[in-house]
Amino acid sequence: MVKVMDIPEEEFIYPGTRACAGCSMALIYRIALKALGPNTIITVPASCLTVLHGMQGFCTTKVSVYHTPFATTGAAASGIVASLESKGLSDDINVVAFAGDGGTVDIGIQSLSGAVERGTNFIFACYDNEAYMNTGVQRSGSTPPGAFSTTTPEGKTGYKKNMAKIMEAHGIPYVATAISSYPLDLYEKFQRAKGITGSKYLHILAPCPPGWGYEPKNSIEIGRLAVQTGFWPLYEVIEGKFILSKDSRRFLDASKRKPIEEYCNSQKRFRKISKEEIENHKRYINDLWNEIGQRLEEI
Amino acid sequence: MYGGMSCESNNYGGGKISLTITEPKFKTLGQKTKILTGNHAAAHAIRQAKVGVISAYPITPQSPVVEKIAEFISKGKLDAKFVKVESEHSALAVCCAASVTGSRVATATSAHGLELMYEMLPWAAGNRLPIVINLATRSLGAPWSVWTDHSDFITIRDVGWIQFMCESNQEIYDTNIQAFKIAEDPQVFLPSVVAYDGYILSHTMMPVTLEDQQDIDAFLPPLKHHINLSDISQIKGVDPVTTPHIRNRGEEGTAPGYYEYRYALQKALENSIDIIQQVHDEFAQKFGRSYGNGLFKTEQVEDANVIIIAMGSVASQSKIVVKKLRREGLKVGLVSLKLFRPYPAKYLKELLKEKETIVVFDRDIGYGYEGVLCYELKSALYGLKKSPFIKGFIVGLGGRDVTNEHIIDGVNRALNQAKTGEISQTTEFLGLKLDQLSDYDESTFFEEVKK
């Protein structure tokens, strides 16, 4: 179990990035790079992380970053890995793709699916802020039901894609969910992924103050609510074996979960959410945990 | 069939270098000469260029290129990583990423595959990545067609790539070897596409001399890239957002704006013409094969007053027509465009400044205007004191055969129009068979064919 003291003091992101105040993606990136270390090459599609990386003429990180067009993150990582393999360097360097939810579950899903189907030795990390935040809060396939976006002014209908499950169906050696509010868990998962050969996928929920409509100081608290309401279970699937993460274990007991209303009420994007959509959320959470319970029993 | 199993050398006259060309004959095929399709000639060139990474997706008529490469790798004849992607968009994205990681890379495609790559084409050019694409040309749907024309090749003319068109399988092999050297020249660093007519060359067997590996190695040394992310001691942020303005980086000097990047790209393309000729000449000296001046090939141009201009398969066909019409007393010559981008405008202007009539045959069309070769040539000759009469024709779209009769018809029509001096703005198609459609009506054709 990782302790705070185990996390390296060295920072891999220089101070003064262009990320918004309270951005949890910046926090996720910070923790991830500490776990990955200096022998890392990052590839990033068009996304909020492009903004964090700033303008031509500077490199915001202490590791190299290759920016690639929106749909190509999985392919770009494949190209870097293939080149490193042809040079005999692939064992020494982590190749990590960092994409937003649009770049993962929508426009990026094809090249990601192709890359993991080929068994590419890399980590794909999706930081999921549940809409196209970089372009001004348009809905994505990962936007939850009832959430306002500029293209769903009455709230989105239909649930969000369960991308972790889609990736699990590819039969890859490592799939995990995480969130910025539990940094030790996040750190440990990146460390674990780093040690596994093959395709690794991390889906990380990333609360977004301007997009979700809350005060920047509340990012950690809102992320915790996502876990505590059962909306965002933290788990790993290692070589097909399901492991419920420590911070989510007690929510297997439905009575321990906070009501989803508390989570929705904390964010302006759910201002117009209907009672029906709230019921849908409850059903979804219930089904999710029933399935988790079954999977734990099978072990 | 034109060209097919012909053993004629592709060495047109008019080049800067005069060399004695050994014309391969079937009876005396050298040990180095193999009978290969155009696709396999491309695959052998990629093998001998010792690429580090290949990424491709199958499409007719290109697929045999990458099948052959897969065979080379599985038999240990090529030590490369082949990333078998799920789309052409990913194929070129893999190539770009592998190139920034410092590898020599190649891919191959056709038609819709090239169009799917489109987003990545200006990306590769803007980042100055020396990627080589082999393009077996094919028409664009709808309706579906797998046969050749140059529509795909033409659509990528404005993205910053060097574009070559070949006329024989030997030229495909030779141009590929040269393309890597040109693309990787420190003064160039540009991606390039080596194109050849689908089926007509891609699937037709011809004798191809494959040079010894040590000679290719000496001609084409390993890539010394301007960027190499695999060297992790050099930390780089590649292709971040670039502003319209120059940016001050304090002690580290200034960073260019987007405008400066793109100016440099244009200059690199303009200046690459010299490198293209140098590399062509060096290749000719070393291996004894040349292709005009490396930019275009000419046939009996010097004393001609009528010039045919064409590219690829249409130029090959026109070569036969030139011989035929010469026998009939017409002073006709041919310019076969080998380099389409950067466009060798200056050289064409010098070559054609005193010609009377120019007939351009386009196996492509700039829809809504006219054949692209035609209007680009008109633009190139702008400002001549005495402008030649220029007439363009569309031929052979979607694999329609281009025959001697079509070319001769075009030449005659152009000469007649030149006599009257009447410049028609109507696009004329040769080889159309509207008369065989019983009730063709322009205004209802679209509805009729759906019935």
XYZ file of N, CA, C and O in Angstrom, chain B residues 36-197:
648
model
N 9.005 -7.994 -61.956
C 8.213 -7.580 -60.786
C 7.021 -6.721 -61.189
O 7.083 -5.991 -62.177
N 5.973 -6.768 -60.385
C 4.883 -5.797 -60.532
C 5.342 -4.469 -59.939
O 6.318 -4.417 -59.183
N 4.614 -3.417 -60.255
C 4.943 -2.108 -59.694
C 4.862 -2.112 -58.174
O 5.711 -1.535 -57.487
N 3.850 -2.792 -57.655
C 3.704 -2.871 -56.197
C 4.907 -3.563 -55.560
O 5.407 -3.128 -54.523
N 5.365 -4.649 -56.186
C 6.498 -5.367 -55.601
C 7.808 -4.600 -55.786
O 8.705 -4.679 -54.942
N 7.881 -3.825 -56.859
C 9.063 -2.960 -57.037
C 9.131 -1.960 -55.882
O 10.203 -1.712 -55.316
N 7.962 -1.410 -55.509
C 7.905 -0.471 -54.379
C 8.308 -1.181 -53.090
O 9.083 -0.642 -52.284
N 7.791 -2.400 -52.895
C 8.095 -3.147 -51.668
C 9.595 -3.437 -51.552
O 10.186 -3.312 -50.474
N 10.217 -3.798 -52.678
C 11.664 -4.063 -52.652
C 12.440 -2.789 -52.303
O 13.433 -2.845 -51.566
N 11.999 -1.662 -52.840
C 12.687 -0.400 -52.537
C 12.577 -0.079 -51.046
O 13.553 0.335 -50.418
N 11.397 -0.297 -50.489
C 11.192 -0.026 -49.053
C 12.084 -0.962 -48.227
O 12.692 -0.550 -47.241
N 12.178 -2.229 -48.655
C 13.050 -3.200 -47.959
C 14.500 -2.724 -48.005
O 15.187 -2.679 -46.991
N 14.936 -2.318 -49.196
C 16.351 -1.944 -49.337
C 16.658 -0.594 -48.703
O 17.806 -0.299 -48.401
N 15.609 0.229 -48.492
C 15.804 1.492 -47.775
C 15.934 1.239 -46.269
O 16.215 2.164 -45.509
N 15.735 -0.017 -45.850
C 15.880 -0.424 -44.443
C 15.035 0.450 -43.509
O 15.558 1.014 -42.528
N 13.756 0.550 -43.816
C 12.890 1.329 -42.938
C 12.792 0.649 -41.571
O 12.913 -0.566 -41.464
N 12.584 1.451 -40.533
C 12.463 0.909 -39.175
C 11.024 0.561 -38.832
O 10.762 -0.404 -38.109
N 10.092 1.364 -39.335
C 8.674 1.154 -39.020
C 7.846 1.309 -40.301
O 8.058 2.241 -41.081
N 6.917 0.374 -40.479
C 5.943 0.454 -41.572
C 4.573 0.362 -40.934
O 4.374 -0.377 -39.963
N 3.630 1.114 -41.449
C 2.266 0.970 -40.965
C 1.345 1.139 -42.149
O 1.506 2.074 -42.928
N 0.402 0.227 -42.291
C -0.471 0.306 -43.467
C -1.760 -0.449 -43.238
O -1.880 -1.242 -42.304
N -2.690 -0.174 -44.100
C -4.017 -0.779 -44.082
C -4.309 -1.212 -45.514
O -3.950 -0.508 -46.446
N -4.943 -2.381 -45.694
C -5.108 -2.849 -47.075
C -6.111 -2.020 -47.882
O -7.142 -1.613 -47.361
N -5.788 -1.762 -49.127
C -6.754 -1.195 -50.078
C -6.302 -1.573 -51.493
O -5.112 -1.536 -51.796
N -7.254 -1.947 -52.307
C -6.987 -2.220 -53.720
C -6.724 -0.892 -54.427
O -7.448 0.070 -54.166
N -5.720 -0.815 -55.293
C -4.789 -1.849 -55.754
C -3.418 -1.816 -55.061
O -2.467 -2.360 -55.585
N -3.349 -1.205 -53.904
C -2.053 -1.069 -53.216
C -1.650 -2.314 -52.442
O -0.456 -2.558 -52.236
N -2.625 -3.093 -51.977
C -2.364 -4.131 -50.956
C -1.121 -5.002 -51.167
O -0.424 -5.312 -50.198
N -0.807 -5.423 -52.424
C 0.385 -6.276 -52.573
C 1.686 -5.644 -52.069
O 2.623 -6.370 -51.739
N 1.743 -4.319 -51.977
C 2.961 -3.679 -51.440
C 3.181 -4.159 -50.017
O 4.265 -4.641 -49.651
N 2.128 -4.038 -49.203
C 2.308 -4.341 -47.781
C 2.276 -5.846 -47.514
O 2.887 -6.313 -46.552
N 1.610 -6.598 -48.385
C 1.692 -8.067 -48.257
C 3.134 -8.521 -48.455
O 3.633 -9.378 -47.718
N 3.773 -7.935 -49.450
C 5.168 -8.305 -49.751
C 6.072 -7.898 -48.588
O 6.975 -8.649 -48.204
N 5.814 -6.720 -48.023
C 6.638 -6.262 -46.896
C 6.458 -7.205 -45.700
O 7.426 -7.567 -45.031
N 5.209 -7.619 -45.458
C 4.952 -8.569 -44.366
C 5.740 -9.860 -44.600
O 6.313 -10.431 -43.667
N 5.798 -10.276 -45.856
C 6.557 -11.489 -46.210
C 8.062 -11.276 -45.966
O 8.729 -12.134 -45.388
N 8.569 -10.119 -46.368
C 9.991 -9.808 -46.136
C 10.319 -9.897 -44.649
O 11.343 -10.456 -44.251
N 9.430 -9.323 -43.821
C 9.696 -9.296 -42.373
C 9.647 -10.723 -41.826
O 10.522 -11.137 -41.065
N 8.625 -11.493 -42.251
C 8.483 -12.845 -41.688
C 9.638 -13.744 -42.127
O 10.018 -14.669 -41.417
N 10.221 -13.466 -43.299
C 11.358 -14.274 -43.768
C 12.711 -13.718 -43.310
O 13.762 -14.210 -43.719
N 12.647 -12.646 -42.497
C 13.893 -12.089 -41.964
C 14.675 -11.260 -42.969
O 15.850 -10.961 -42.769
N 14.017 -10.893 -44.075
C 14.734 -10.090 -45.081
C 14.669 -8.599 -44.779
O 15.337 -7.801 -45.419
N 13.793 -8.231 -43.857
C 13.683 -6.828 -43.448
C 13.470 -6.800 -41.938
O 12.555 -7.443 -41.422
N 14.341 -6.059 -41.256
C 14.253 -5.953 -39.804
C 13.496 -4.669 -39.472
O 14.090 -3.622 -39.257
N 12.158 -4.768 -39.487
C 11.349 -3.579 -39.232
C 10.115 -3.968 -38.436
O 9.733 -5.134 -38.394
N 9.505 -2.979 -37.814
C 8.229 -3.200 -37.123
C 7.107 -2.819 -38.077
O 7.112 -1.706 -38.610
N 6.198 -3.734 -38.275
C 5.052 -3.474 -39.157
C 3.819 -3.326 -38.269
O 3.360 -4.295 -37.677
N 3.297 -2.111 -38.155
C 2.116 -1.863 -37.317
C 0.883 -1.993 -38.212
O 0.637 -1.152 -39.077
N 0.152 -3.096 -37.988
C -0.986 -3.408 -38.867
C -2.242 -2.762 -38.300
O -2.961 -3.353 -37.508
N -2.469 -1.544 -38.715
C -3.472 -0.677 -38.099
C -4.892 -0.978 -38.573
O -5.096 -1.772 -39.486
N -5.844 -0.299 -37.946
C -7.259 -0.505 -38.250
C -7.812 0.530 -39.228
O -8.994 0.479 -39.541
N -6.980 1.443 -39.723
C -7.430 2.403 -40.741
C -6.215 3.135 -41.306
O -5.155 3.151 -40.690
N -6.413 3.750 -42.454
C -5.304 4.526 -43.036
C -5.019 5.780 -42.208
O -3.888 6.249 -42.175
N -6.058 6.321 -41.594
C -5.840 7.496 -40.743
C -4.826 7.140 -39.661
O -3.876 7.885 -39.399
N -5.019 5.966 -39.067
C -4.068 5.504 -38.062
C -2.723 5.162 -38.690
O -1.676 5.370 -38.065
N -2.735 4.639 -39.916
C -1.464 4.263 -40.567
C -0.534 5.467 -40.640
O 0.636 5.388 -40.257
N -1.067 6.590 -41.108
C -0.195 7.756 -41.225
C 0.093 8.375 -39.854
O 1.171 8.927 -39.649
N -0.852 8.222 -38.913
C -0.589 8.710 -37.551
C 0.549 7.913 -36.915
O 1.411 8.481 -36.237
N 0.565 6.596 -37.145
C 1.665 5.752 -36.645
C 2.977 6.197 -37.298
O 3.999 6.354 -36.620
N 2.926 6.425 -38.612
C 4.147 6.835 -39.326
C 4.688 8.159 -38.764
O 5.898 8.292 -38.551
N 3.795 9.110 -38.521
C 4.229 10.408 -37.986
C 4.881 10.227 -36.609
O 5.960 10.765 -36.349
N 4.221 9.456 -35.744
C 4.738 9.279 -34.386
C 6.056 8.504 -34.394
O 6.983 8.822 -33.648
N 6.156 7.494 -35.269
C 7.407 6.724 -35.351
C 8.518 7.606 -35.916
O 9.680 7.483 -35.527
N 8.144 8.510 -36.807
C 9.141 9.411 -37.385
C 9.663 10.392 -36.334
O 10.874 10.602 -36.248
N 8.789 10.947 -35.513
C 9.294 11.861 -34.465
C 10.105 11.103 -33.418
O 10.887 11.704 -32.683
N 9.930 9.773 -33.364
C 10.732 8.978 -32.441
C 12.055 8.571 -33.097
O 12.851 7.852 -32.513
N 12.266 9.034 -34.327
C 13.576 8.903 -34.963
C 13.720 7.797 -35.979
O 14.833 7.517 -36.427
N 12.612 7.150 -36.373
C 12.727 6.028 -37.315
C 12.476 6.474 -38.750
O 11.722 7.407 -39.006
N 13.086 5.740 -39.679
C 12.722 5.881 -41.103
C 11.431 5.088 -41.304
O 11.359 3.934 -40.894
N 10.420 5.713 -41.905
C 9.114 5.057 -42.000
C 8.540 5.157 -43.405
O 8.895 6.044 -44.178
N 7.648 4.221 -43.698
C 6.974 4.221 -45.003
C 5.584 3.636 -44.856
O 5.303 2.879 -43.920
N 4.716 3.996 -45.804
C 3.416 3.359 -45.903
C 3.024 3.346 -47.375
O 3.758 3.845 -48.230
N 1.884 2.733 -47.656
C 1.385 2.694 -49.032
C -0.125 2.724 -48.982
O -0.729 2.220 -48.033
N -0.745 3.319 -50.005
C -2.196 3.399 -50.006
C -2.707 3.703 -51.400
O -1.943 3.750 -52.372
N -4.026 3.900 -51.498
C -4.702 4.271 -52.737
C -5.956 5.067 -52.372
O -6.536 4.860 -51.308
N -6.386 5.908 -53.275
C -7.716 6.530 -53.288
C -8.298 6.854 -51.914
O -7.820 7.744 -51.219
N -9.334 6.121 -51.514
C -10.043 6.415 -50.266
C -9.112 6.330 -49.058
O -9.308 7.032 -48.071
N -8.119 5.474 -49.156
C -7.135 5.378 -48.075
C -6.371 6.679 -47.923
O -6.163 7.170 -46.812
N -5.978 7.256 -49.054
C -5.246 8.528 -49.022
C -6.151 9.637 -48.487
O -5.717 10.488 -47.713
N -7.422 9.584 -48.898
C -8.354 10.619 -48.432
C -8.590 10.489 -46.923
O -8.749 11.482 -46.232
N -8.610 9.258 -46.426
C -8.782 9.068 -44.982
C -7.545 9.547 -44.220
O -7.633 10.003 -43.088
N -6.396 9.484 -44.874
C -5.152 9.984 -44.264
C -5.083 11.507 -44.236
O -4.192 12.072 -43.614
N -6.010 12.125 -44.937
C -5.841 13.545 -45.271
C -5.449 14.413 -44.072
O -4.549 15.246 -44.156
N -6.113 14.216 -42.948
C -5.828 15.065 -41.781
C -4.353 15.004 -41.386
O -3.782 15.993 -40.930
N -3.762 13.804 -41.568
C -2.380 13.629 -41.135
C -1.362 14.148 -42.152
O -0.183 14.267 -41.843
N -1.796 14.410 -43.377
C -0.850 14.844 -44.423
C -0.235 16.209 -44.107
O 0.991 16.340 -44.080
N -1.053 17.245 -43.832
C -0.428 18.521 -43.458
C 0.294 18.450 -42.118
O 1.231 19.216 -41.870
N -0.107 17.504 -41.269
C 0.569 17.319 -39.988
C 2.019 16.865 -40.230
O 2.967 17.412 -39.674
N 2.155 15.865 -41.105
C 3.495 15.341 -41.433
C 4.358 16.419 -42.087
O 5.539 16.554 -41.784
N 3.738 17.202 -42.976
C 4.495 18.242 -43.674
C 4.890 19.358 -42.711
O 6.035 19.798 -42.691
N 3.930 19.781 -41.874
C 4.188 20.871 -40.938
C 5.275 20.510 -39.947
O 6.057 21.357 -39.528
N 5.324 19.229 -39.598
C 6.353 18.779 -38.653
C 7.628 18.361 -39.362
O 8.582 17.921 -38.729
N 7.626 18.467 -40.697
C 8.800 18.211 -41.534
C 9.326 16.787 -41.322
O 10.507 16.560 -41.052
N 8.415 15.811 -41.489
C 8.762 14.405 -41.277
C 9.014 13.715 -42.622
O 8.140 13.716 -43.486
N 10.183 13.093 -42.790
C 10.546 12.523 -44.091
C 9.916 11.153 -44.346
O 10.603 10.151 -44.562
N 8.595 11.116 -44.333
C 7.845 9.879 -44.557
C 7.691 9.666 -46.067
O 7.529 10.629 -46.803
N 7.717 8.411 -46.509
C 7.451 8.133 -47.924
C 6.189 7.282 -48.046
O 6.077 6.226 -47.426
N 5.219 7.785 -48.824
C 4.003 7.028 -49.141
C 4.100 6.537 -50.575
O 4.427 7.317 -51.466
N 3.824 5.241 -50.788
C 3.625 4.759 -52.154
C 2.140 4.790 -52.443
O 1.337 4.274 -51.662
N 1.788 5.382 -53.571
C 0.378 5.541 -53.927
C 0.116 4.853 -55.267
O 0.608 5.295 -56.300
N -0.644 3.744 -55.211
C -1.128 3.139 -56.456
C -2.413 3.886 -56.786
O -3.430 3.703 -56.119
N -2.362 4.757 -57.775
C -3.469 5.702 -57.977
C -4.759 4.974 -58.339
O -4.754 3.932 -58.989
N -5.848 5.560 -57.868
C -7.172 4.978 -58.086
C -8.191 6.113 -57.992
O -7.987 7.064 -57.240
N -9.271 5.959 -58.725
C -10.302 6.990 -58.742
C -11.068 7.014 -57.426
O -11.040 6.058 -56.656
N -11.758 8.125 -57.185
C -12.489 8.313 -55.934
C -13.987 8.082 -56.138
O -14.567 8.563 -57.114
N -14.613 7.361 -55.207
C -16.062 7.179 -55.253
C -16.759 8.419 -54.748
O -16.127 9.273 -54.144
N -18.073 8.522 -54.975
C -18.947 7.570 -55.602
C -19.083 7.886 -57.082
O -18.861 9.034 -57.462
N -19.518 6.878 -57.896
C -19.719 5.480 -57.513
C -18.376 4.756 -57.306
O -17.341 5.246 -57.724
N -18.445 3.602 -56.662
C -17.227 2.828 -56.438
C -16.503 2.555 -57.745
O -17.128 2.222 -58.748
N -15.205 2.700 -57.704
C -14.365 2.294 -58.829
C -13.025 1.924 -58.232
O -12.530 2.618 -57.342
N -12.453 0.818 -58.710
C -11.120 0.448 -58.203
C -10.040 0.772 -59.229
O -8.871 0.547 -58.983
N -10.463 1.308 -60.396
C -9.511 1.503 -61.483
C -8.828 2.853 -61.410
O -9.265 3.745 -60.698
N -7.808 3.008 -62.228
C -6.927 4.152 -62.065
C -7.494 5.464 -62.611
O -8.253 5.463 -63.575
N -7.201 6.514 -61.981
C -7.014 7.855 -62.527
C -6.217 8.610 -61.468
O -5.814 8.018 -60.456
N -5.955 9.872 -61.713
C -5.046 10.585 -60.804
C -5.778 11.481 -59.808
O -5.177 12.376 -59.212
N -7.072 11.231 -59.608
C -7.868 12.081 -58.713
C -7.314 12.100 -57.294
O -7.248 13.151 -56.663
N -6.945 10.913 -56.790
C -6.433 10.855 -55.410
C -5.134 11.653 -55.286
O -4.970 12.484 -54.398
N -4.242 11.436 -56.235
C -2.929 12.101 -56.250
C -3.074 13.626 -56.265
O -2.351 14.347 -55.584
N -4.063 14.082 -57.060
C -4.269 15.524 -57.241
C -4.791 16.189 -55.957
O -4.427 17.316 -55.646
N -5.628 15.450 -55.207
C -6.282 16.091 -54.054
C -5.309 16.509 -52.962
O -5.677 17.271 -52.079
N -4.083 15.964 -52.984
C -3.175 16.287 -51.873
C -2.132 17.319 -52.284
O -1.104 17.460 -51.641
N -2.432 18.073 -53.353
C -1.381 18.956 -53.867
C -1.122 20.172 -52.994
O -0.093 20.821 -53.147
N -2.009 20.496 -52.072
C -1.860 21.740 -51.305
C -1.473 21.516 -49.844
O -1.724 22.367 -49.000
N -0.910 20.350 -49.528
C -0.642 20.056 -48.116
C 0.844 20.087 -47.767
O 1.207 19.918 -46.613
N 1.706 20.298 -48.755
C 3.129 20.451 -48.438
C 3.972 19.206 -48.630
O 5.042 19.094 -48.030
N 3.497 18.275 -49.448
C 4.287 17.068 -49.730
C 4.993 17.191 -51.081
O 4.488 17.845 -51.993
N 6.134 16.509 -51.203
C 6.761 16.321 -52.505
C 5.985 15.201 -53.194
O 5.676 14.186 -52.570
N 5.642 15.409 -54.486
C 4.828 14.407 -55.188
C 5.488 13.983 -56.494
O 5.719 14.816 -57.370
N 5.772 12.672 -56.583
C 6.356 12.110 -57.807
C 5.333 11.215 -58.500
O 4.569 10.514 -57.833
N 5.379 11.202 -59.833
C 4.574 10.251 -60.605
C 5.523 9.413 -61.467
O 6.442 9.963 -62.085
N 5.293 8.112 -61.476
C 6.192 7.202 -62.201
C 5.514 6.609 -63.427
O 4.295 6.542 -63.504
N 6.351 6.136 -64.327
C 5.846 5.563 -65.585
C 6.256 4.118 -65.804
O 5.832 3.502 -66.783
N 7.151 3.597 -64.988
C 7.533 2.185 -65.159
C 7.868 1.628 -63.779
O 8.082 2.378 -62.828
N 7.941 0.306 -63.700
C 8.233 -0.320 -62.412
C 9.663 -0.036 -61.957
O 9.928 0.103 -60.766
N 10.567 0.073 -62.947
C 11.939 0.465 -62.596
C 11.948 1.876 -62.007
O 12.643 2.150 -61.030
N 11.132 2.743 -62.603
C 11.073 4.128 -62.100
C 10.485 4.163 -60.687
O 10.898 4.984 -59.860
N 9.541 3.268 -60.401
C 8.966 3.207 -59.048
C 10.065 2.870 -58.042
O 10.220 3.519 -57.007
N 10.852 1.841 -58.389
C 11.947 1.413 -57.502
C 12.966 2.543 -57.325
O 13.312 2.923 -56.207
N 13.393 3.096 -58.444
C 14.440 4.127 -58.400
C 13.950 5.383 -57.669
O 14.693 5.993 -56.890
N 12.700 5.758 -57.930
C 12.167 6.989 -57.318
C 12.001 6.817 -55.815
O 12.228 7.749 -55.047
N 11.617 5.615 -55.384
C 11.511 5.371 -53.943
C 12.850 5.570 -53.242
O 12.920 6.233 -52.211
N 13.892 4.972 -53.814
C 15.225 5.096 -53.192
C 15.621 6.569 -53.127
O 16.106 7.063 -52.103
N 15.361 7.280 -54.216
C 15.690 8.714 -54.245
C 14.808 9.505 -53.283
O 15.266 10.455 -52.646
N 13.530 9.111 -53.181
C 12.580 9.871 -52.351
C 13.021 9.909 -50.893
O 12.918 10.945 -50.231
N 13.523 8.774 -50.383
C 14.003 8.768 -48.990
C 15.173 9.739 -48.835
O 15.244 10.501 -47.873
N 16.091 9.692 -49.790
C 17.285 10.554 -49.698
C 16.905 12.031 -49.786
O 17.434 12.857 -49.046
N 15.971 12.338 -50.680
C 15.520 13.732 -50.832
C 14.784 14.178 -49.556
O 15.078 15.233 -48.992
N 13.855 13.338 -49.112
C 13.022 13.693 -47.955
C 13.872 13.921 -46.709
O 13.546 14.762 -45.874
N 14.978 13.152 -46.607
C 15.806 13.225 -45.398
C 16.948 14.223 -45.515
O 17.749 14.365 -44.592
N 17.047 14.901 -46.650
C 18.105 15.897 -46.805
C 17.883 17.020 -45.782
O 16.770 17.519 -45.640
N 18.946 17.428 -45.067
C 18.764 18.451 -44.023
C 18.174 19.758 -44.553
O 17.563 20.508 -43.805
N 18.355 20.024 -45.836
C 17.759 21.246 -46.394
C 16.300 21.043 -46.788
O 15.633 21.993 -47.181
N 15.842 19.797 -46.732
C 14.484 19.503 -47.201
C 13.578 19.092 -46.035
O 12.676 19.814 -45.647
N 13.819 17.921 -45.468
C 12.963 17.345 -44.420
C 11.480 17.545 -44.729
O 10.770 18.308 -44.073
N 11.056 16.846 -45.761
C 9.653 16.902 -46.178
C 9.173 15.496 -46.497
O 9.953 14.673 -46.977
N 7.896 15.213 -46.274
C 7.365 13.916 -46.689
C 7.177 13.879 -48.208
O 7.020 14.925 -48.836
N 7.188 12.670 -48.748
C 6.983 12.584 -50.195
C 6.118 11.391 -50.559
O 6.080 10.383 -49.849
N 5.412 11.540 -51.679
C 4.564 10.465 -52.172
C 5.091 10.044 -53.542
O 5.414 10.883 -54.381
N 5.244 8.724 -53.694
C 5.674 8.160 -54.980
C 4.458 7.456 -55.573
O 3.981 6.458 -55.029
N 3.940 8.009 -56.682
C 2.686 7.498 -57.241
C 2.916 6.758 -58.541
O 3.896 7.026 -59.261
N 2.026 5.820 -58.812
C 2.047 5.074 -60.083
C 0.637 4.574 -60.346
O -0.120 4.298 -59.419
N 0.295 4.452 -61.628
C -1.072 4.098 -61.972
C -1.468 2.728 -61.431
O -0.774 1.733 -61.677
